[in-house]
Amino acid sequence: VLTHIPILILISSMVLYAFYGSPQKAADTVFYRPKLLAVERDWFSLRIKRKELMTSQMITRIAQSVGIEQKRVAAALRLFGEGATIPFVARYRKEATGELDEVELTEIQKEHKRLEDLEKRKETILSAITEQGKLTPELEQRIRSTFETNVLEDLYLPYKRKRKTRA
């Protein structure tokens, strides 16, 4: 049985090569895919919890703030969503992102994280104001249309519950 292992490895690599079309894609699948599966599960669970992670509005906002075209930003975010890291994308996926370097990719990822956190905060604020019964359509529209944390917190300030202290 042990003598057949190299033959099985050779056959499986030939099958992967034939299926994926290139040795690089086959190698990426064999060595990179196991890491991707856990990330995919997390990615899809996040997608279920929230309506949509990447909207065209978010991509436009990131492209404007970083100063990179929307197509390149969308490609980088798609790769990050698939579980790719910044060094991997910068070195091995340059053709997909239009030659973005690590600094630009880091800026894109930070801005995306900031906007995701802002979206979470918006949902938290909207649910808190809704529980109080004070949410108006105008206020909801203003909260959803803001992209700055300071403005969002200023909108929430009159509705924030005061903490009672023992003093």
Short mmCIF file of C-alpha atoms in Angstrom, two decimals:
data_model
loop_
_atom_site.label_atom_id
_atom_site.label_comp_id
_atom_site.label_asym_id
_atom_site.label_seq_id
_atom_site.Cartn_x
_atom_site.Cartn_y
_atom_site.Cartn_z
CA VAL A 1 0.00 0.00 0.00
CA LEU A 2 2.84 2.43 0.82
CA THR A 3 4.35 1.96 -2.63
CA HIS A 4 1.16 3.27 -4.25
CA ILE A 5 1.18 6.63 -2.43
CA PRO A 6 3.52 8.45 -4.87
CA ILE A 7 1.43 7.18 -7.78
CA LEU A 8 -1.77 8.44 -6.11
CA ILE A 9 -0.18 11.83 -5.49
CA LEU A 10 0.92 12.03 -9.12
CA ILE A 11 -2.53 11.06 -10.39
CA SER A 12 -4.30 13.53 -8.09
CA SER A 13 -1.96 16.36 -9.16
CA MET A 14 -2.61 15.49 -12.83
CA VAL A 15 -6.36 15.56 -12.22
CA LEU A 16 -6.11 18.93 -10.47
CA TYR A 17 -3.94 20.28 -13.27
CA ALA A 18 -6.43 19.10 -15.88
CA PHE A 19 -9.40 20.49 -13.94
CA TYR A 20 -7.94 23.89 -13.07
CA GLY A 21 -5.99 24.42 -16.28
CA SER A 22 -2.69 25.51 -14.81
CA PRO A 23 -0.24 24.22 -12.23
CA GLN A 24 -0.51 27.49 -10.28
CA LYS A 25 -4.28 27.23 -9.90
CA ALA A 26 -3.97 23.57 -8.94
CA ALA A 27 -1.32 24.40 -6.32
CA ASP A 28 -3.43 27.26 -4.97
CA THR A 29 -6.35 24.88 -4.63
CA VAL A 30 -4.36 22.19 -2.87
CA PHE A 31 -2.42 24.40 -0.48
CA TYR A 32 -4.66 27.46 -0.09
CA ARG A 33 -8.17 25.99 -0.12
CA PRO A 34 -8.19 24.40 3.38
CA LYS A 35 -7.64 27.84 4.93
CA LEU A 36 -10.35 29.26 2.74
CA LEU A 37 -13.06 26.88 3.90
CA ALA A 38 -13.14 28.23 7.47
CA VAL A 39 -13.13 31.79 6.16
CA GLU A 40 -15.95 30.98 3.74
CA ARG A 41 -18.08 29.67 6.58
CA ASP A 42 -17.49 32.85 8.57
CA TRP A 43 -18.08 34.96 5.46
CA PHE A 44 -21.44 33.37 4.69
CA SER A 45 -22.60 33.52 8.30
CA LEU A 46 -21.82 37.23 8.35
CA ARG A 47 -23.67 37.66 5.07
CA ILE A 48 -26.74 35.98 6.56
CA LYS A 49 -26.65 38.19 9.67
CA ARG A 50 -26.42 41.37 7.66
CA LYS A 51 -28.13 42.07 4.38
CA GLU A 52 -25.07 42.76 2.29
CA LEU A 53 -21.42 43.25 3.17
CA MET A 54 -20.24 45.02 0.08
CA THR A 55 -22.60 47.37 -1.64
CA SER A 56 -21.73 49.44 -4.64
CA GLN A 57 -22.12 52.47 -2.40
CA MET A 58 -19.49 51.09 -0.01
CA ILE A 59 -17.11 50.33 -2.88
CA THR A 60 -17.64 53.84 -4.25
CA ARG A 61 -16.99 55.34 -0.82
CA ILE A 62 -13.77 53.32 -0.36
CA ALA A 63 -12.58 54.22 -3.86
CA GLN A 64 -13.14 57.92 -3.19
CA SER A 65 -11.45 57.95 0.20
CA VAL A 66 -8.42 55.91 -0.93
CA GLY A 67 -8.18 57.42 -4.42
CA ILE A 68 -8.24 54.17 -6.40
CA GLU A 69 -10.64 53.15 -9.17
CA GLN A 70 -13.76 51.25 -8.15
CA LYS A 71 -12.97 48.20 -10.28
CA ARG A 72 -9.64 47.67 -8.52
CA VAL A 73 -11.19 48.20 -5.08
CA ALA A 74 -13.97 45.71 -5.86
CA ALA A 75 -11.41 43.12 -7.02
CA ALA A 76 -9.32 43.56 -3.86
CA LEU A 77 -12.35 43.28 -1.59
CA ARG A 78 -13.54 40.18 -3.44
CA LEU A 79 -10.14 38.54 -2.85
CA PHE A 80 -10.18 39.55 0.82
CA GLY A 81 -13.67 38.09 1.10
CA GLU A 82 -12.36 34.81 -0.30
CA GLY A 83 -9.82 34.68 2.50
CA ALA A 84 -6.73 36.05 0.78
CA THR A 85 -4.25 38.05 2.84
CA ILE A 86 -2.65 41.35 1.89
CA PRO A 87 0.79 39.86 1.12
CA PHE A 88 -0.79 37.07 -0.96
CA VAL A 89 -2.85 39.52 -3.03
CA ALA A 90 0.05 41.95 -3.44
CA ARG A 91 2.44 39.25 -4.64
CA TYR A 92 0.34 36.70 -6.48
CA ARG A 93 -2.85 38.43 -7.58
CA LYS A 94 -1.50 41.65 -9.07
CA GLU A 95 -3.26 41.02 -12.37
CA ALA A 96 -6.63 40.83 -10.60
CA THR A 97 -6.18 44.07 -8.64
CA GLY A 98 -4.43 46.14 -11.29
CA GLU A 99 -0.97 46.13 -9.66
CA LEU A 100 -2.07 47.38 -6.22
CA ASP A 101 0.78 47.33 -3.71
CA GLU A 102 0.62 46.37 -0.03
CA VAL A 103 0.16 49.96 1.18
CA GLU A 104 -2.85 50.55 -1.05
CA LEU A 105 -4.33 47.17 -0.15
CA THR A 106 -3.91 47.95 3.55
CA GLU A 107 -5.70 51.28 3.08
CA ILE A 108 -8.55 49.53 1.26
CA GLN A 109 -8.86 46.90 3.99
CA LYS A 110 -8.79 49.49 6.80
CA GLU A 111 -11.44 51.65 5.14
CA HIS A 112 -13.60 48.58 4.50
CA LYS A 113 -13.29 47.55 8.16
CA ARG A 114 -14.19 51.10 9.26
CA LEU A 115 -17.28 51.13 7.05
CA GLU A 116 -18.33 47.66 8.23
CA ASP A 117 -18.01 48.76 11.86
CA LEU A 118 -19.99 51.88 11.04
CA GLU A 119 -22.75 49.75 9.49
CA LYS A 120 -22.89 47.59 12.62
CA ARG A 121 -23.11 50.70 14.77
CA LYS A 122 -25.90 52.10 12.58
CA GLU A 123 -27.93 48.92 13.06
CA THR A 124 -27.35 49.03 16.82
CA ILE A 125 -28.42 52.67 17.02
CA LEU A 126 -31.48 52.09 14.84
CA SER A 127 -32.62 49.16 16.97
CA ALA A 128 -32.08 51.15 20.20
CA ILE A 129 -34.11 54.11 18.94
CA THR A 130 -36.80 51.77 17.59
CA GLU A 131 -37.12 50.11 21.02
CA GLN A 132 -37.74 53.56 22.50
CA GLY A 133 -40.44 54.19 19.86
CA LYS A 134 -38.82 57.44 18.73
CA LEU A 135 -37.58 56.45 15.28
CA THR A 136 -38.95 58.62 12.48
CA PRO A 137 -38.43 57.99 8.77
CA GLU A 138 -36.40 61.22 8.51
CA LEU A 139 -34.11 60.21 11.37
CA GLU A 140 -33.69 56.72 9.94
CA GLN A 141 -32.75 58.19 6.56
CA ARG A 142 -30.21 60.55 8.15
CA ILE A 143 -28.65 57.71 10.15
CA ARG A 144 -28.41 55.41 7.12
CA SER A 145 -26.93 58.12 4.88
CA THR A 146 -24.07 59.15 7.20
CA PHE A 147 -20.57 57.78 6.74
CA GLU A 148 -18.80 59.48 9.61
CA THR A 149 -18.70 58.07 13.15
CA ASN A 150 -18.82 61.51 14.78
CA VAL A 151 -21.94 62.54 12.86
CA LEU A 152 -23.60 59.22 13.68
CA GLU A 153 -22.91 59.57 17.39
CA ASP A 154 -24.16 63.18 17.31
CA LEU A 155 -27.43 61.97 15.79
CA TYR A 156 -27.76 59.30 18.48
CA LEU A 157 -26.86 61.57 21.42
CA PRO A 158 -30.42 62.86 22.19
CA TYR A 159 -31.73 59.27 22.23
CA LYS A 160 -28.92 57.70 24.22
CA ARG A 161 -30.08 56.25 27.51
CA LYS A 162 -28.61 57.85 30.56
CA ARG A 163 -26.88 55.50 32.98
CA LYS A 164 -28.06 55.61 36.53
CA THR A 165 -25.37 55.66 39.15
CA ARG A 166 -25.60 54.92 42.85
CA ALA A 167 -24.21 58.34 43.70
#
